mmCIF file of C-alpha atoms in Angstrom:
data_model
loop_
_atom_site.group_PDB
_atom_site.id
_atom_site.type_symbol
_atom_site.label_atom_id
_atom_site.label_comp_id
_atom_site.label_asym_id
_atom_site.label_seq_id
_atom_site.Cartn_x
_atom_site.Cartn_y
_atom_site.Cartn_z
ATOM 1 C CA MET A 26 -23.105 -47.620 -4.605
ATOM 2 C CA THR A 27 -20.891 -48.840 -1.755
ATOM 3 C CA TRP A 28 -20.552 -47.370 1.717
ATOM 4 C CA SER A 29 -17.058 -46.140 0.889
ATOM 5 C CA ILE A 30 -18.449 -44.112 -2.027
ATOM 6 C CA VAL A 31 -21.244 -42.712 0.158
ATOM 7 C CA LEU A 32 -18.663 -41.774 2.789
ATOM 8 C CA GLY A 33 -16.396 -40.221 0.141
ATOM 9 C CA CYS A 34 -19.268 -38.171 -1.297
ATOM 10 C CA THR A 35 -20.311 -37.060 2.183
ATOM 11 C CA LEU A 36 -16.778 -35.927 2.997
ATOM 12 C CA ILE A 37 -16.562 -34.028 -0.293
ATOM 13 C CA VAL A 38 -19.866 -32.254 0.413
ATOM 14 C CA ILE A 39 -18.683 -31.314 3.920
ATOM 15 C CA ALA A 40 -15.307 -30.138 2.601
ATOM 16 C CA ARG A 41 -16.925 -27.972 -0.076
ATOM 17 C CA ILE A 42 -19.360 -26.458 2.413
ATOM 18 C CA GLY A 43 -16.342 -25.605 4.543
ATOM 19 C CA ASP A 44 -14.143 -24.151 1.818
ATOM 20 C CA VAL A 45 -16.876 -22.107 0.121
ATOM 21 C CA SER A 46 -18.066 -20.761 3.493
ATOM 22 C CA LEU A 47 -14.486 -19.829 4.359
ATOM 23 C CA GLY A 48 -14.225 -18.095 0.977
ATOM 24 C CA THR A 49 -17.236 -15.953 1.820
ATOM 25 C CA MET A 50 -15.783 -15.070 5.212
ATOM 26 C CA ARG A 51 -12.410 -14.312 3.587
ATOM 27 C CA THR A 52 -14.093 -11.875 1.222
ATOM 28 C CA VAL A 53 -15.842 -10.111 4.116
ATOM 29 C CA ALA A 54 -12.529 -9.927 6.001
ATOM 30 C CA VAL A 55 -10.794 -8.412 2.947
ATOM 31 C CA VAL A 56 -13.517 -5.799 2.467
ATOM 32 C CA SER A 57 -13.428 -4.955 6.191
ATOM 33 C CA GLY A 58 -9.654 -4.528 6.135
ATOM 34 C CA HIS A 59 -8.850 -7.508 8.386
ATOM 35 C CA ARG A 60 -5.738 -8.730 6.572
ATOM 36 C CA GLY A 61 -4.731 -11.339 9.154
ATOM 37 C CA LEU A 62 -8.146 -12.980 9.205
ATOM 38 C CA ALA A 63 -8.351 -12.808 5.409
ATOM 39 C CA TRP A 64 -5.000 -14.609 5.202
ATOM 40 C CA LEU A 65 -6.083 -17.288 7.694
ATOM 41 C CA PHE A 66 -9.449 -17.852 6.001
ATOM 42 C CA GLY A 67 -7.714 -18.040 2.608
ATOM 43 C CA LEU A 68 -5.162 -20.570 3.854
ATOM 44 C CA LEU A 69 -7.847 -22.826 5.318
ATOM 45 C CA GLU A 70 -10.106 -22.408 2.276
ATOM 46 C CA MET A 71 -7.420 -23.386 -0.227
ATOM 47 C CA THR A 72 -6.130 -26.286 1.878
ATOM 48 C CA ILE A 73 -9.596 -27.825 2.043
ATOM 49 C CA TRP A 74 -10.236 -27.071 -1.643
ATOM 50 C CA VAL A 75 -7.042 -28.802 -2.813
ATOM 51 C CA TYR A 76 -7.936 -31.992 -0.959
ATOM 52 C CA ALA A 77 -11.554 -31.943 -2.167
ATOM 53 C CA VAL A 78 -10.535 -31.362 -5.791
ATOM 54 C CA SER A 79 -7.875 -34.067 -5.665
ATOM 55 C CA ALA A 80 -10.418 -36.584 -4.316
ATOM 56 C CA VAL A 81 -12.842 -35.738 -7.118
ATOM 57 C CA ILE A 82 -10.237 -35.792 -9.899
ATOM 58 C CA ALA A 83 -8.834 -39.114 -8.704
ATOM 59 C CA ASN A 84 -12.260 -40.781 -8.775
ATOM 60 C CA ILE A 85 -14.488 -38.908 -11.233
ATOM 61 C CA ARG A 86 -14.259 -41.441 -14.073
ATOM 62 C CA SER A 87 -15.092 -44.460 -11.980
ATOM 63 C CA GLU A 88 -17.575 -42.653 -9.735
ATOM 64 C CA PRO A 89 -19.407 -39.632 -11.243
ATOM 65 C CA ALA A 90 -21.259 -39.181 -7.940
ATOM 66 C CA TYR A 91 -18.110 -37.454 -6.642
ATOM 67 C CA GLY A 92 -18.652 -34.664 -9.160
ATOM 68 C CA VAL A 93 -22.256 -34.267 -8.065
ATOM 69 C CA ALA A 94 -21.139 -34.211 -4.414
ATOM 70 C CA PHE A 95 -18.599 -31.502 -5.294
ATOM 71 C CA ALA A 96 -21.317 -29.345 -6.888
ATOM 72 C CA VAL A 97 -23.828 -29.936 -4.071
ATOM 73 C CA GLY A 98 -21.207 -28.961 -1.497
ATOM 74 C CA ALA A 99 -20.310 -25.784 -3.401
ATOM 75 C CA ALA A 100 -23.939 -24.693 -3.720
ATOM 76 C CA THR A 101 -24.672 -25.449 -0.073
ATOM 77 C CA GLY A 102 -21.455 -23.706 0.960
ATOM 78 C CA SER A 103 -22.618 -20.522 -0.752
ATOM 79 C CA TYR A 104 -25.827 -20.573 1.252
ATOM 80 C CA VAL A 105 -24.027 -21.351 4.521
ATOM 81 C CA GLY A 106 -21.354 -18.717 3.860
ATOM 82 C CA VAL A 107 -23.866 -15.939 3.257
ATOM 83 C CA THR A 108 -25.731 -16.973 6.406
ATOM 84 C CA LEU A 109 -22.526 -17.012 8.475
ATOM 85 C CA GLN A 110 -21.330 -13.629 7.240
ATOM 86 C CA ARG A 111 -24.359 -11.987 8.845
ATOM 87 C CA TRP A 112 -23.148 -13.223 12.222
ATOM 88 C CA LEU A 113 -19.533 -12.143 11.850
ATOM 89 C CA PRO A 114 -18.588 -9.561 14.465
ATOM 90 C CA PHE A 115 -16.404 -7.478 12.167
ATOM 91 C CA GLY A 116 -17.510 -4.930 9.671
ATOM 92 C CA GLU A 117 -19.780 -1.998 10.250
ATOM 93 C CA GLN A 118 -23.022 -1.022 8.603
ATOM 94 C CA VAL A 119 -25.229 2.033 8.571
ATOM 95 C CA VAL A 120 -28.954 1.527 8.943
ATOM 96 C CA ARG A 121 -31.007 4.391 7.508
ATOM 97 C CA VAL A 122 -34.572 4.480 8.767
ATOM 98 C CA PHE A 123 -37.209 6.714 7.154
ATOM 99 C CA SER A 124 -40.296 7.173 9.295
ATOM 100 C CA ARG A 125 -43.309 9.396 9.841
ATOM 101 C CA GLN A 126 -42.991 8.486 13.529
ATOM 102 C CA GLY A 127 -39.374 9.548 13.845
ATOM 103 C CA GLN A 128 -39.463 10.496 17.517
ATOM 104 C CA ALA A 129 -40.903 7.109 18.524
ATOM 105 C CA VAL A 130 -38.237 5.275 16.511
ATOM 106 C CA PHE A 131 -35.529 7.590 17.880
ATOM 107 C CA ASP A 132 -36.639 6.988 21.484
ATOM 108 C CA ALA A 133 -36.809 3.214 20.974
ATOM 109 C CA LEU A 134 -33.299 3.071 19.477
ATOM 110 C CA ARG A 135 -31.753 5.419 22.052
ATOM 111 C CA SER A 136 -33.379 3.528 24.952
ATOM 112 C CA ARG A 137 -31.359 0.506 23.830
ATOM 113 C CA GLY A 138 -28.106 2.433 23.948
ATOM 114 C CA LEU A 139 -27.764 2.972 20.214
ATOM 115 C CA GLY A 140 -26.298 6.144 18.772
ATOM 116 C CA VAL A 141 -28.799 7.765 16.425
ATOM 117 C CA THR A 142 -28.489 10.820 14.192
ATOM 118 C CA THR A 143 -31.724 12.321 12.882
ATOM 119 C CA PHE A 144 -32.576 14.590 9.976
ATOM 120 C CA SER A 145 -35.830 16.063 8.768
ATOM 121 C CA GLY A 146 -36.780 15.306 5.209
ATOM 122 C CA GLU A 147 -39.565 15.407 2.698
ATOM 123 C CA GLY A 148 -40.939 12.151 1.325
ATOM 124 C CA ARG A 149 -43.455 11.432 -1.400
ATOM 125 C CA ASP A 150 -46.367 11.953 0.972
ATOM 126 C CA GLY A 151 -44.941 14.697 3.187
ATOM 127 C CA PRO A 152 -42.456 15.164 6.022
ATOM 128 C CA VAL A 153 -40.411 12.225 7.311
ATOM 129 C CA SER A 154 -37.632 11.724 9.816
ATOM 130 C CA MET A 155 -34.404 10.141 8.644
ATOM 131 C CA LEU A 156 -32.519 8.252 11.330
ATOM 132 C CA PHE A 157 -28.968 6.993 10.807
ATOM 133 C CA VAL A 158 -27.511 4.298 13.055
ATOM 134 C CA GLN A 159 -23.987 2.912 12.673
ATOM 135 C CA VAL A 160 -23.526 -0.590 14.133
ATOM 136 C CA ARG A 161 -21.441 -3.707 13.845
ATOM 137 C CA ARG A 162 -22.724 -6.050 11.161
ATOM 138 C CA ASN A 163 -23.981 -8.620 13.655
ATOM 139 C CA ARG A 164 -26.198 -5.965 15.344
ATOM 140 C CA THR A 165 -27.924 -4.740 12.174
ATOM 141 C CA GLN A 166 -30.983 -6.982 12.474
ATOM 142 C CA HIS A 167 -31.473 -5.806 16.064
ATOM 143 C CA VAL A 168 -31.639 -2.173 14.885
ATOM 144 C CA VAL A 169 -34.124 -3.079 12.146
ATOM 145 C CA ASP A 170 -36.275 -5.041 14.611
ATOM 146 C CA VAL A 171 -36.359 -2.152 17.106
ATOM 147 C CA ALA A 172 -37.220 0.387 14.387
ATOM 148 C CA ARG A 173 -39.986 -1.791 12.937
ATOM 149 C CA ALA A 174 -41.431 -2.436 16.404
ATOM 150 C CA ALA A 175 -41.670 1.331 16.943
ATOM 151 C CA ASP A 176 -43.018 1.990 13.426
ATOM 152 C CA PRO A 177 -44.079 -1.045 11.370
ATOM 153 C CA ALA A 178 -44.538 1.225 8.325
ATOM 154 C CA CYS A 179 -40.966 2.559 8.379
ATOM 155 C CA PHE A 180 -38.689 2.165 5.365
ATOM 156 C CA TYR A 181 -35.039 1.268 5.900
ATOM 157 C CA THR A 182 -31.848 0.646 3.978
ATOM 158 C CA VAL A 183 -28.614 -0.999 5.108
ATOM 159 C CA ASP A 184 -25.180 -0.325 3.648
ATOM 160 C CA ASP A 185 -21.689 -1.542 4.467
ATOM 161 C CA ILE A 186 -19.275 1.061 5.788
ATOM 162 C CA ARG A 187 -15.785 0.856 4.322
ATOM 163 C CA VAL A 188 -14.245 3.766 6.256
ATOM 164 C CA ALA A 189 -15.593 5.753 9.217
ATOM 165 C CA ASN A 190 -14.076 8.517 11.312
ATOM 166 C CA ALA A 191 -13.419 6.794 14.645
ATOM 167 C CA ALA A 192 -13.842 10.094 16.500
ATOM 168 C CA LEU A 193 -17.476 10.153 15.419
ATOM 169 C CA SER A 194 -18.155 6.438 15.840
ATOM 170 C CA HIS A 195 -20.034 5.006 18.770
ATOM 171 C CA PRO A 196 -17.484 3.870 21.426
ATOM 172 C CA SER A 197 -18.532 0.230 21.054
ATOM 173 C CA LEU A 198 -17.541 0.366 17.383
ATOM 174 C CA ILE A 199 -14.005 1.653 17.813
ATOM 175 C CA ARG A 200 -11.482 -1.116 17.317
ATOM 176 C CA ARG A 201 -8.759 -0.890 19.932
ATOM 177 C CA GLU A 202 -5.244 -1.728 18.770
ATOM 178 C CA ALA A 203 -3.297 -3.881 21.223
#
């Protein structure tokens, strides 16, 4: 295998990581209603993809390693894309925390400036507090970390929010139109 083939394979892997990661971010932008970003991510994704595919098709018979590089880049791009989407600042999620130590979790979350709504409920083993926190996607892990620090035995779920009433949203979540 020559250095030019190694370089070609490396560029294909990098291109595929880029286009598949952009595809993941495009999907998140579509679901979050960010049409402009979805368009931009889609344009970049397809531009990179066309060049990567053309390089593979032009050389696949003489150099099968290009096909392997294409597949490795796609698989790695999926991993990178899912990792990146957690850091994206757009999109909102609701974290639902179920705890026997609801007041401690509530106080810990509120002391960090988070809006929290609580409910009383009945779990398998008796009364529990249910705490709902709406945050931007990139702040979700922070909420989980704070809740688990206050009550390591708490149970939580996280869901994407498609639509929320802005009048009830935390001020930091409201998207201002320019």
